[in-house]
Amino acid sequence: MAIRRGRGVAAINYPTGMNLGGDPTQALVHSTPTGNFMVTLSSVDLGQGMKQIMAQICAETIGVPTDRVVVDTADTDTGPHCMGTFASRGTHRAGNAVIQAAREARQVMLEVAAEELEVNASDLETDGLGNILVKGAPQKSISIFDVALSAHFKRGRSISGRGMFLIPRSYPEKETGAMKPSTCYAHACTVAEVEVDDETGEVTVLTVKNVFEIGRALNPKMVEQQLVGGSWMGISHALYETTEPYYPSRDHGGTDFNQYLMPGPGDLAQTEIIVLERPSADGPYGAKGPGEMCANPQIPAVANAVFDAVGVRIDTLPITPERILRALKAQAGAPN
């Protein structure tokens, strides 16, 4: 009996969004009288940071600081239509809709500024700090605060915009069934190292090294948090979590979170994250959707590492000590 070490590798790709009905999302953007901007969505922030990312996208497109943007994720009664926050679609779909709406609002803003400065709107640019400048003559400028005041109380203009992102619907070819269900895919590869006690079946994950290709990391620290948390979640799915350990039987299943097995801080492996940026042609500033993908490759990587360590293939999750011991006994020809 011994502690055996193994290494497993797994690589995946993951679609962003879905193909159903064009997977549409709408967004509205408007300025307040004091030059702040409101983004209205029905895309819900589940804690993954959508509000922050939408604020960044809107601010980048209009040309204002991020703290001048407020994101309101309303509800389905009062907000513009959204298919929902799922399928790793939030940043890609809502982000594209916000860009469209922000561009329309920016154009109105520049037109009002042009009237105030007595120039053409095409001759203007923003400095990202809250000002609009004449190209080549930055001393001739006006603040976005003053432009918003002028639009609301002098020019009678609404600095606002509407956006809707819709992907081309892909239909299967009759002869082959081939289709294109997504316009962009994220990719990942994980290498997991484990130790397996062949007497008890206990698995210890030593290290997990992950490489994620996500298009473009619009907020690198938030991306890192999502990917590290997802990696730990993948380990949890691989080795711990289940409501029905003897599925389809409900015997010995947990009845509340006190009985639901999850790893604690001492069970989490040393985790390394590498982000590759390969901008998507149709992503908002090149972004793809890493949301669900980040918890996927760890599962087959751990399963492969267990196989490498003790030579048994476990194809049912979670990979419990009991399942490993039963597989080892079966391999040795002993009755379970």
Coordinates of C-alpha atoms in Angstrom, one line a residue:
M1 CA 0.0 0.0 0.0
A2 CA 1.4 3.4 -1.0
I3 CA 0.7 7.0 -1.8
R4 CA 0.8 7.2 -5.6
R5 CA 1.3 10.4 -7.6
G6 CA -0.3 11.1 -11.0
R7 CA -0.6 13.9 -13.5
G8 CA -3.6 14.6 -15.8
V9 CA -4.1 17.0 -18.7
A10 CA -7.4 18.2 -20.2
A11 CA -8.1 20.8 -22.9
I12 CA -11.5 22.2 -23.8
N13 CA -13.2 24.8 -25.9
Y14 CA -16.4 26.6 -24.9
P15 CA -19.0 28.5 -26.9
T16 CA -20.0 32.1 -26.0
G17 CA -23.7 32.4 -25.8
M18 CA -26.2 30.3 -27.8
N19 CA -27.8 30.0 -31.3
L20 CA -31.4 30.3 -30.2
G21 CA -33.3 33.1 -32.0
G22 CA -30.1 35.2 -32.5
D23 CA -29.5 35.3 -28.8
P24 CA -30.4 39.0 -28.5
T25 CA -29.7 41.5 -25.8
Q26 CA -30.7 45.2 -25.8
A27 CA -29.2 48.2 -23.9
L28 CA -30.1 51.8 -23.3
V29 CA -27.7 54.6 -22.5
H30 CA -28.6 58.2 -21.5
S31 CA -26.9 61.2 -20.0
T32 CA -28.1 62.9 -16.8
P33 CA -28.3 66.8 -16.8
T34 CA -24.8 66.9 -15.1
G35 CA -23.0 64.7 -17.6
N36 CA -23.0 61.3 -15.9
F37 CA -24.3 58.3 -17.9
M38 CA -26.8 55.7 -17.1
V39 CA -26.7 52.2 -18.7
T40 CA -30.0 50.3 -18.4
L41 CA -30.0 46.6 -18.9
S42 CA -32.1 43.5 -18.0
S43 CA -28.9 41.5 -17.8
V44 CA -28.5 40.5 -14.2
D45 CA -25.2 40.7 -12.3
L46 CA -24.9 37.4 -10.5
G47 CA -21.8 38.5 -8.7
Q48 CA -19.4 37.9 -11.6
G49 CA -18.9 41.7 -12.1
M50 CA -21.2 42.5 -15.0
K51 CA -22.0 46.0 -13.7
Q52 CA -18.4 46.9 -13.5
I53 CA -17.6 45.6 -17.0
M54 CA -20.6 47.3 -18.6
A55 CA -19.5 50.6 -16.9
Q56 CA -16.0 50.2 -18.4
I57 CA -17.3 49.4 -21.8
C58 CA -19.7 52.3 -21.8
A59 CA -17.0 54.7 -20.5
E60 CA -14.5 53.6 -23.1
T61 CA -17.0 54.0 -25.9
I62 CA -18.2 57.5 -24.9
G63 CA -14.9 58.7 -23.7
V64 CA -15.5 59.4 -20.0
P65 CA -14.1 58.1 -16.7
T66 CA -15.6 54.9 -15.5
D67 CA -16.9 56.5 -12.3
R68 CA -19.1 58.7 -14.5
V69 CA -21.2 55.7 -15.5
V70 CA -23.9 54.0 -13.5
V71 CA -25.3 50.6 -14.5
D72 CA -28.9 49.8 -13.7
T73 CA -29.8 46.1 -14.1
A74 CA -33.5 46.7 -13.9
D75 CA -36.1 43.9 -14.4
T76 CA -37.9 42.4 -17.3
D77 CA -40.9 44.7 -16.9
T78 CA -39.0 48.0 -17.1
G79 CA -35.6 47.2 -18.7
P80 CA -34.8 46.5 -22.4
H81 CA -35.0 42.9 -23.5
C82 CA -32.2 40.3 -22.6
M83 CA -32.2 36.6 -23.0
G84 CA -30.6 36.2 -19.6
T85 CA -27.4 35.8 -17.7
F86 CA -26.3 32.3 -18.6
A87 CA -24.3 30.5 -21.3
S88 CA -21.2 32.7 -20.7
R89 CA -23.0 35.4 -22.8
G90 CA -23.2 38.4 -20.5
T91 CA -20.0 40.3 -21.4
H92 CA -20.2 39.4 -25.1
R93 CA -23.9 40.0 -25.8
A94 CA -24.6 42.9 -23.4
G95 CA -21.2 44.4 -24.0
N96 CA -21.9 44.7 -27.7
A97 CA -25.3 46.1 -27.1
V98 CA -23.8 48.7 -24.7
I99 CA -21.2 49.7 -27.3
Q100 CA -24.0 50.3 -29.9
A101 CA -26.0 52.4 -27.4
A102 CA -23.0 54.3 -26.2
R103 CA -21.9 55.2 -29.7
E104 CA -25.3 56.6 -30.5
A105 CA -25.3 58.7 -27.3
R106 CA -21.7 59.8 -28.0
Q107 CA -22.7 61.1 -31.4
V108 CA -25.5 63.2 -30.0
M109 CA -23.1 64.5 -27.3
L110 CA -20.6 65.5 -30.0
E111 CA -23.3 67.2 -32.0
V112 CA -24.3 69.3 -29.1
A113 CA -20.7 70.1 -28.3
A114 CA -20.1 71.1 -31.9
E115 CA -23.0 73.6 -31.7
E116 CA -21.5 75.1 -28.6
L117 CA -18.0 75.3 -30.0
E118 CA -19.1 76.3 -33.5
V119 CA -17.3 73.5 -35.3
N120 CA -18.2 70.2 -37.0
A121 CA -18.9 67.2 -34.8
S122 CA -16.4 65.2 -36.8
D123 CA -13.6 67.6 -35.7
L124 CA -14.1 66.7 -32.0
E125 CA -12.6 64.1 -29.7
T126 CA -12.8 63.2 -26.0
D127 CA -9.9 63.1 -23.7
G128 CA -11.3 60.4 -21.4
L129 CA -11.3 62.8 -18.4
G130 CA -14.6 64.4 -19.0
N131 CA -13.8 67.0 -21.7
I132 CA -14.4 67.4 -25.5
L133 CA -11.6 68.9 -27.5
V134 CA -11.2 70.2 -31.0
K135 CA -8.7 67.9 -32.8
G136 CA -5.4 69.8 -33.3
A137 CA -6.5 72.6 -31.1
P138 CA -7.0 71.2 -27.6
Q139 CA -7.2 74.6 -26.0
K140 CA -10.6 74.9 -27.6
S141 CA -12.7 72.6 -25.5
I142 CA -15.8 72.1 -23.5
S143 CA -16.6 69.9 -20.5
I144 CA -19.1 67.1 -20.9
F145 CA -20.8 68.6 -17.8
D146 CA -21.5 71.8 -19.8
V147 CA -22.5 69.8 -22.9
A148 CA -25.1 67.9 -20.9
L149 CA -26.4 71.1 -19.4
S150 CA -26.7 72.6 -22.8
A151 CA -28.4 69.6 -24.3
H152 CA -31.0 69.5 -21.5
F153 CA -31.7 73.1 -20.9
K154 CA -30.7 75.0 -24.1
R155 CA -30.7 72.7 -27.2
G156 CA -33.5 70.4 -26.3
R157 CA -31.5 67.3 -27.1
S158 CA -31.5 63.9 -25.5
I159 CA -28.0 62.5 -25.2
S160 CA -29.1 58.9 -25.4
G161 CA -28.7 55.8 -27.4
R162 CA -30.2 52.4 -28.1
G163 CA -28.3 49.2 -28.8
M164 CA -29.2 45.6 -29.7
F165 CA -26.8 42.8 -30.4
L166 CA -28.1 39.9 -32.5
I167 CA -25.9 37.1 -33.9
P168 CA -26.7 35.5 -37.3
R169 CA -28.9 32.4 -36.9
S170 CA -27.1 29.2 -37.9
Y171 CA -29.2 26.4 -39.4
P172 CA -28.0 22.8 -39.8
E173 CA -27.1 21.7 -43.3
K174 CA -29.6 19.1 -44.4
E175 CA -27.0 16.7 -45.9
T176 CA -24.4 16.8 -43.1
G177 CA -26.0 18.5 -40.1
A178 CA -23.1 20.9 -39.9
M179 CA -23.8 24.3 -38.3
K180 CA -22.1 27.1 -36.5
P181 CA -23.8 27.3 -33.1
S182 CA -21.5 30.1 -31.8
T183 CA -19.6 33.0 -33.3
C184 CA -16.6 32.7 -30.9
Y185 CA -15.2 30.1 -28.6
A186 CA -13.0 30.4 -25.5
H187 CA -10.4 27.7 -24.8
A188 CA -8.6 26.3 -21.8
C189 CA -6.1 23.7 -20.7
T190 CA -5.5 22.3 -17.2
V191 CA -2.7 20.2 -15.8
A192 CA -3.5 18.6 -12.4
E193 CA -1.1 16.8 -10.1
V194 CA -2.6 14.5 -7.5
E195 CA -1.7 12.0 -4.8
V196 CA -3.9 8.9 -4.3
D197 CA -3.7 6.7 -1.3
D198 CA -4.3 3.2 -2.8
E199 CA -5.3 1.9 0.7
T200 CA -8.0 4.5 1.5
G201 CA -8.8 5.9 -2.0
E202 CA -8.3 9.4 -0.7
V203 CA -7.2 11.9 -3.4
T204 CA -5.2 15.0 -2.6
V205 CA -4.9 17.6 -5.4
L206 CA -1.4 19.1 -5.1
T207 CA -1.3 21.6 -8.0
V208 CA -3.6 22.8 -10.7
K209 CA -2.1 24.8 -13.6
N210 CA -4.6 26.5 -15.9
V211 CA -4.2 28.3 -19.2
F212 CA -7.3 30.2 -20.4
E213 CA -7.7 31.9 -23.8
I214 CA -10.6 34.4 -23.2
G215 CA -10.3 36.9 -26.1
R216 CA -9.4 39.9 -24.1
A217 CA -9.4 40.5 -20.3
L218 CA -11.3 43.7 -19.9
N219 CA -10.7 43.8 -16.2
P220 CA -7.6 41.6 -15.5
K221 CA -8.0 41.4 -11.7
M222 CA -11.7 40.4 -12.0
V223 CA -10.8 37.8 -14.6
E224 CA -8.2 36.4 -12.4
Q225 CA -10.7 36.1 -9.5
Q226 CA -13.2 34.4 -11.7
L227 CA -10.7 31.9 -13.1
V228 CA -9.2 31.0 -9.7
G229 CA -12.6 30.6 -8.2
G230 CA -13.7 28.5 -11.1
S231 CA -10.7 26.3 -10.9
W232 CA -11.5 25.6 -7.2
M233 CA -15.1 24.9 -8.2
G234 CA -13.9 22.4 -10.8
I235 CA -11.9 20.6 -8.2
S236 CA -15.0 20.6 -6.0
H237 CA -17.1 19.1 -8.7
A238 CA -14.5 16.5 -9.5
L239 CA -14.0 15.2 -6.0
Y240 CA -16.7 16.3 -3.6
E241 CA -20.0 17.7 -4.6
T242 CA -23.1 15.6 -5.1
T243 CA -26.7 15.5 -3.8
E244 CA -27.1 11.8 -4.8
P245 CA -23.9 9.8 -4.1
Y246 CA -25.7 6.6 -5.2
Y247 CA -27.7 8.0 -8.0
P248 CA -30.4 7.3 -9.0
S249 CA -31.0 6.2 -5.4
R250 CA -31.4 9.1 -2.9
D251 CA -29.8 7.1 -0.1
H252 CA -27.3 8.9 2.0
G253 CA -27.9 12.2 0.0
G254 CA -27.4 15.4 1.9
T255 CA -30.5 17.2 3.0
D256 CA -29.0 20.7 3.6
F257 CA -25.7 22.5 3.2
N258 CA -24.5 21.2 6.6
Q259 CA -24.4 17.7 4.9
Y260 CA -23.3 18.9 1.4
L261 CA -19.7 18.1 1.0
M262 CA -17.4 20.8 -0.4
P263 CA -13.7 21.4 0.0
G264 CA -12.5 23.7 2.7
P265 CA -9.5 26.1 2.6
G266 CA -7.1 23.3 3.5
D267 CA -8.3 21.1 0.6
L268 CA -7.6 23.7 -2.1
A269 CA -4.7 23.1 -4.3
Q270 CA -1.9 25.4 -5.3
T271 CA -3.4 27.1 -8.3
E272 CA -1.7 28.9 -11.2
I273 CA -3.6 30.9 -13.8
I274 CA -2.2 32.1 -17.2
V275 CA -4.4 34.2 -19.4
L276 CA -3.9 34.2 -23.2
E277 CA -5.5 37.1 -25.1
R278 CA -6.6 36.4 -28.6
P279 CA -9.3 39.1 -29.3
S280 CA -12.5 37.9 -30.8
A281 CA -13.5 39.6 -34.0
D282 CA -17.1 40.2 -32.8
G283 CA -16.4 40.6 -29.1
P284 CA -16.8 43.9 -27.2
Y285 CA -13.2 45.2 -27.4
G286 CA -12.2 41.6 -28.2
A287 CA -13.8 39.9 -25.2
K288 CA -15.2 36.4 -25.1
G289 CA -17.2 34.7 -22.3
P290 CA -15.0 32.8 -19.7
G291 CA -17.8 32.4 -17.1
E292 CA -18.7 28.8 -17.1
M293 CA -15.6 27.4 -18.9
C294 CA -13.3 28.2 -16.0
A295 CA -14.7 25.3 -13.9
N296 CA -14.7 22.7 -16.7
P297 CA -11.2 21.5 -17.6
Q298 CA -10.2 20.7 -14.0
I299 CA -12.7 17.8 -13.8
P300 CA -11.2 15.6 -16.6
A301 CA -7.7 16.7 -15.7
V302 CA -8.2 15.3 -12.1
A303 CA -9.8 12.2 -13.5
N304 CA -6.9 11.7 -15.8
A305 CA -4.4 12.3 -12.9
V306 CA -6.2 9.7 -10.8
F307 CA -5.9 7.2 -13.7
D308 CA -2.2 8.1 -14.1
A309 CA -1.7 7.5 -10.4
V310 CA -3.4 4.2 -9.8
G311 CA -4.5 2.9 -13.2
V312 CA -8.3 3.0 -12.8
R313 CA -10.6 5.1 -14.8
I314 CA -13.5 6.7 -12.8
D315 CA -16.2 7.9 -15.1
T316 CA -18.8 8.9 -12.5
L317 CA -18.6 12.1 -10.5
P318 CA -17.6 12.8 -7.9
I319 CA -14.4 10.7 -7.8
T320 CA -14.9 9.5 -4.2
P321 CA -12.5 7.2 -2.2
E322 CA -15.2 4.5 -2.3
R323 CA -15.3 4.6 -6.1
I324 CA -11.6 4.4 -6.4
L325 CA -11.3 1.5 -4.0
R326 CA -14.1 -0.4 -5.8
A327 CA -12.3 0.1 -9.1
L328 CA -9.0 -1.0 -7.6
K329 CA -10.6 -4.2 -6.3
A330 CA -12.3 -4.8 -9.6
Q331 CA -9.0 -4.4 -11.3
A332 CA -7.4 -6.9 -9.0
G333 CA -10.2 -9.4 -9.6
A334 CA -11.4 -9.1 -6.0
P335 CA -15.2 -9.0 -5.2
N336 CA -16.7 -5.6 -4.3

